[in-house]
Short mmCIF file of N, CA and C in Angstrom, two decimals:
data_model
loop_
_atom_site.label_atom_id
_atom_site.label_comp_id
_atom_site.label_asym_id
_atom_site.label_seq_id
_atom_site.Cartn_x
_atom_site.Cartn_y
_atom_site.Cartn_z
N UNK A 1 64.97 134.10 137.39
CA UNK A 1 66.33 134.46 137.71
C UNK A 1 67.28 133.28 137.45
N UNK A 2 66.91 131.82 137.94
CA UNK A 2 67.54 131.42 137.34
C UNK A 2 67.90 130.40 135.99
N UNK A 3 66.77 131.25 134.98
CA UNK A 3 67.51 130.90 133.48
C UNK A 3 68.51 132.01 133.28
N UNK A 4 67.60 133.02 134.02
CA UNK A 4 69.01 134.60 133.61
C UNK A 4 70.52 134.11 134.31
N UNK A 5 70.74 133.39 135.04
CA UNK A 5 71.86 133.25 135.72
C UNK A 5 72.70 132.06 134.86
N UNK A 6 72.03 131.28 134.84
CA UNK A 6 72.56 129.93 133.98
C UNK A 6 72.93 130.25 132.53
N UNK A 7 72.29 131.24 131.65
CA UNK A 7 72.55 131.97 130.48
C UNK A 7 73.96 132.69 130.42
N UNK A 8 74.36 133.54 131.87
CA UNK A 8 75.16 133.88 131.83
C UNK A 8 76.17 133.64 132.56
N UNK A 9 75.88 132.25 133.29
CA UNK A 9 76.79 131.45 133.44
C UNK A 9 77.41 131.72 134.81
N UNK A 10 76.52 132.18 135.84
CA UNK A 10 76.69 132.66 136.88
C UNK A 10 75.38 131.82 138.09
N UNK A 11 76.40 131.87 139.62
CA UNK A 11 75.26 131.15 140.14
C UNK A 11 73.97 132.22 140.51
N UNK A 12 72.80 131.80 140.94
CA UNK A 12 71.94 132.54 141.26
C UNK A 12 71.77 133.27 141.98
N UNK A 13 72.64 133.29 143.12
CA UNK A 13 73.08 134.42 143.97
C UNK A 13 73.81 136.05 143.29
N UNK A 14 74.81 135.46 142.77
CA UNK A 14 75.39 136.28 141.76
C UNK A 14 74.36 136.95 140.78
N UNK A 15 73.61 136.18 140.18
CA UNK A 15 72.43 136.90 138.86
C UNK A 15 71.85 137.89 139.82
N UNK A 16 70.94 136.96 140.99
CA UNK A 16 70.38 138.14 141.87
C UNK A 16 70.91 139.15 142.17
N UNK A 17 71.81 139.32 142.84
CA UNK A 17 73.06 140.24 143.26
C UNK A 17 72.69 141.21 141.49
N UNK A 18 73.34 140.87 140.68
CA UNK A 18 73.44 141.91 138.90
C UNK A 18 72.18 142.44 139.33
N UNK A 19 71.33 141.25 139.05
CA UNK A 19 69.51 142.21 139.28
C UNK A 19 69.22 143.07 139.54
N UNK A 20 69.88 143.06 140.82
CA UNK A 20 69.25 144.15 141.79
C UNK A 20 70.27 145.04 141.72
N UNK A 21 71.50 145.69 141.00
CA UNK A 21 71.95 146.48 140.47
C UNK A 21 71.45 147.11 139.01
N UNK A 22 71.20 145.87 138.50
CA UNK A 22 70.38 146.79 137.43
C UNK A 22 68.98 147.64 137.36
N UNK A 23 68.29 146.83 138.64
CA UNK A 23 67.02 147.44 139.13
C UNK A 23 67.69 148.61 139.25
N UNK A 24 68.06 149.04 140.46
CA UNK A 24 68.31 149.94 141.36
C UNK A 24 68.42 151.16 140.31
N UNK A 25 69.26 151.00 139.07
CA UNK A 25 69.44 151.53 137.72
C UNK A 25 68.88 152.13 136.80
N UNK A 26 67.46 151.14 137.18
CA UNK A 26 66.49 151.33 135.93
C UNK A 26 66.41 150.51 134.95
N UNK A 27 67.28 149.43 134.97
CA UNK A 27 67.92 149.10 133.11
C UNK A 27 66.59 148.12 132.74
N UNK A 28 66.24 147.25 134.20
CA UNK A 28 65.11 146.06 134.67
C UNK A 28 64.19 146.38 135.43
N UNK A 29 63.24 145.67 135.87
CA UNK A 29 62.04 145.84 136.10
C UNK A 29 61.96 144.02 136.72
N UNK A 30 61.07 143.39 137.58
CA UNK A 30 61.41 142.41 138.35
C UNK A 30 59.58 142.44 138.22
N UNK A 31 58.87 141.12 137.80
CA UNK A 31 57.54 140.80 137.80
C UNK A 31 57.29 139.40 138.28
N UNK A 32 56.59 139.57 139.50
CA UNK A 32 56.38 138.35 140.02
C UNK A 32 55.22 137.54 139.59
N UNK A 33 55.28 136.12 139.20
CA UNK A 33 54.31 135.25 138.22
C UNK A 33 53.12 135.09 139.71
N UNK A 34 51.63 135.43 138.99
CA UNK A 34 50.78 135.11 139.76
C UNK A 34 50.44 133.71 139.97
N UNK A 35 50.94 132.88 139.65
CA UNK A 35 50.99 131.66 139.84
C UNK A 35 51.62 130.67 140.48
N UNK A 36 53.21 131.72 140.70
CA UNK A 36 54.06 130.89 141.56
C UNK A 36 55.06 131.95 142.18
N UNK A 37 54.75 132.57 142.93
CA UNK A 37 55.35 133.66 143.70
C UNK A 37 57.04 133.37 143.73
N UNK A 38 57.51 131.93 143.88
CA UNK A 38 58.91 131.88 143.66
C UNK A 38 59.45 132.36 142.45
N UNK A 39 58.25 132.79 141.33
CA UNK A 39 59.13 132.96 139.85
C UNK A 39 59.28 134.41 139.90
N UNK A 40 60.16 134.87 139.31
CA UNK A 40 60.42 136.22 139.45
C UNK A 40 61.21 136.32 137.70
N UNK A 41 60.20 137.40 136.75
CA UNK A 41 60.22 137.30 135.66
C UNK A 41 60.99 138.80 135.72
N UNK A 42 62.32 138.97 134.74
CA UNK A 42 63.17 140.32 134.09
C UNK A 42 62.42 140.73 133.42
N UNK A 43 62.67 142.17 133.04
CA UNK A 43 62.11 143.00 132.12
C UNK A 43 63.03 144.23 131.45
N UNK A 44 63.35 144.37 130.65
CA UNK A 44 64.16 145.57 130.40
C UNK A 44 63.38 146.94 130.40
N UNK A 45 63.68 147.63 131.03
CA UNK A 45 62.67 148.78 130.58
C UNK A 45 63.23 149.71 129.64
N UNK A 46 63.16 151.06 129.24
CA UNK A 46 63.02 151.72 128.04
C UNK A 46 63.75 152.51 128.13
N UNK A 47 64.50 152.18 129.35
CA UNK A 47 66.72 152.42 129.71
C UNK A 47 67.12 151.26 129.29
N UNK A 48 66.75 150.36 129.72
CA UNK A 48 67.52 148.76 129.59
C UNK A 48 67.56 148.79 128.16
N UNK A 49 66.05 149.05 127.40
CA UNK A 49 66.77 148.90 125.94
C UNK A 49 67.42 149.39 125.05
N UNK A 50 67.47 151.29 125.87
CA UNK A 50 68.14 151.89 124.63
C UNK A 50 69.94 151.78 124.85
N UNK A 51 70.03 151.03 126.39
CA UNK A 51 71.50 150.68 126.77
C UNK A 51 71.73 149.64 125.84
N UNK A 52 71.06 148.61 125.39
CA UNK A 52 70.97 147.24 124.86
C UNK A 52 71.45 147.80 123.14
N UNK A 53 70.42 149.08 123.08
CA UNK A 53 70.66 148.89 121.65
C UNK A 53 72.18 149.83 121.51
N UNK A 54 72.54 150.60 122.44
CA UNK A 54 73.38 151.36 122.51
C UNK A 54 75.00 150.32 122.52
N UNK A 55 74.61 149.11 123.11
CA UNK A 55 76.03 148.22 123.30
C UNK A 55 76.02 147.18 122.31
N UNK A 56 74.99 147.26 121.24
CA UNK A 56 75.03 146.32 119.93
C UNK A 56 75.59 147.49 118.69
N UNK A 57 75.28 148.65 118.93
CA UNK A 57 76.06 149.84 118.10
C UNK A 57 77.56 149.71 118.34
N UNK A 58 77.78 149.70 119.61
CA UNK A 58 79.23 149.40 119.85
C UNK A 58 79.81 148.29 119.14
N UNK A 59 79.60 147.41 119.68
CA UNK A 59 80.19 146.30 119.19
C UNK A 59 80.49 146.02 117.57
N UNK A 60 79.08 145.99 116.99
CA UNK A 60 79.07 146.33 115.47
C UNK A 60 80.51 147.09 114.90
N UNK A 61 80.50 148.24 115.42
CA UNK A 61 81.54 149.02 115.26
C UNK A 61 83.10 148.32 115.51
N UNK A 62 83.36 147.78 116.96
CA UNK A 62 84.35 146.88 117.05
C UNK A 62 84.61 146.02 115.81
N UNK A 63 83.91 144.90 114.95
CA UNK A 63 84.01 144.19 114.22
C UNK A 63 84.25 145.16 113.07
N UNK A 64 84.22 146.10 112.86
CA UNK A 64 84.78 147.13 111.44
C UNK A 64 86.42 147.31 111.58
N UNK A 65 86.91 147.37 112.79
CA UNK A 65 88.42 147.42 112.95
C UNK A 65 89.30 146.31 112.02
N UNK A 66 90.68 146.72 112.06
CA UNK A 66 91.49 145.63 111.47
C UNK A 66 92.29 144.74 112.66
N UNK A 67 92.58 143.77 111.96
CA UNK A 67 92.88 142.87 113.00
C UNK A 67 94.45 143.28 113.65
N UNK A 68 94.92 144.58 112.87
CA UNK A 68 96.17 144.97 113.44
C UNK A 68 95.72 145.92 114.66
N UNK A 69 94.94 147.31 114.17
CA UNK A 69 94.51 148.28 115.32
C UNK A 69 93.86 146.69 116.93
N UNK A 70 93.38 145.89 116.22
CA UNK A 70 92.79 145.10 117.82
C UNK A 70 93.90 144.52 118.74
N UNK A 71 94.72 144.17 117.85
CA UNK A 71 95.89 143.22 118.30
C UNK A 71 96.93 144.46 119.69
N UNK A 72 96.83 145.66 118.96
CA UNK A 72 97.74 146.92 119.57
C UNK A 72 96.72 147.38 120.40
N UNK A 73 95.54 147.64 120.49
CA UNK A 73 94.48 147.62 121.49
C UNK A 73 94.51 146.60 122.58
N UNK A 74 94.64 145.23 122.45
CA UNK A 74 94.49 144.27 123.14
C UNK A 74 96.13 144.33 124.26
N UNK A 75 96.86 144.40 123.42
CA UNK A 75 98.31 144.78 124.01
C UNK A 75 98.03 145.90 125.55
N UNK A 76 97.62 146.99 124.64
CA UNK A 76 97.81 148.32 125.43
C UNK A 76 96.69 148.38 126.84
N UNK A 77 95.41 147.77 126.77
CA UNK A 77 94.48 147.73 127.67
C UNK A 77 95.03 147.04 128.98
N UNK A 78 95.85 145.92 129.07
CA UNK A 78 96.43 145.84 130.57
C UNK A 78 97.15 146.81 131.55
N UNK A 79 98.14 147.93 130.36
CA UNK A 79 98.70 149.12 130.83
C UNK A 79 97.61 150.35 130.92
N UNK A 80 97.10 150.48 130.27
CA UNK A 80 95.99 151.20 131.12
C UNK A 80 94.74 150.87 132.41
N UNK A 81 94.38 149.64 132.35
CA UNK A 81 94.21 148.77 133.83
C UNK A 81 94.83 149.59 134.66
N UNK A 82 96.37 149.28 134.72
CA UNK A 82 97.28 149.02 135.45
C UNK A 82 97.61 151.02 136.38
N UNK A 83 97.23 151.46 134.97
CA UNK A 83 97.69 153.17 134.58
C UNK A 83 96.62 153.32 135.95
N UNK A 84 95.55 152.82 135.91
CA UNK A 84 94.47 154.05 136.62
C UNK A 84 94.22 153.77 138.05
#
């Protein structure tokens, strides 16, 4: 947990805290090392990855836009924040 936390730049309370939302989810899976019961190893399971591969489709897609449609996107997303 905490390389997963430090990766994403969050303290370990916080990673734990995500964890155990993503458990609860399905997305992870939580394996404790028989060697050192403090280690507690992630796992994506076979939600976690088709979410994983599902938010690298996205993105991909983002980078096909022009830099005008992002710029008027980037504008408009605080007013819809704001809208809901």
């Amino acid at each position: 947990m905490t390389d997963v936390s430090r990766f994403c730049r969050n303290s370990t309370a916080a990673g734990t805290g995500t964890a155990d939302r993503l458990e609860k989810l399905g997305y992870i899976e939580r394996k404790y090392s028989s060697e050192d019961r403090r280690k507690v190893l992630v796992q994506l399971t076979k939600k976690g990855e088709t979410l994983l591969k599902n938010c690298h489709a996205t993105v991909s897609k983002l980078y096909e836009l022009d830099d005008e449609f992002l710029e008027s996107l980037h504008r408009l997303i605080p007013d819809l924040a704001l809208a809901s």
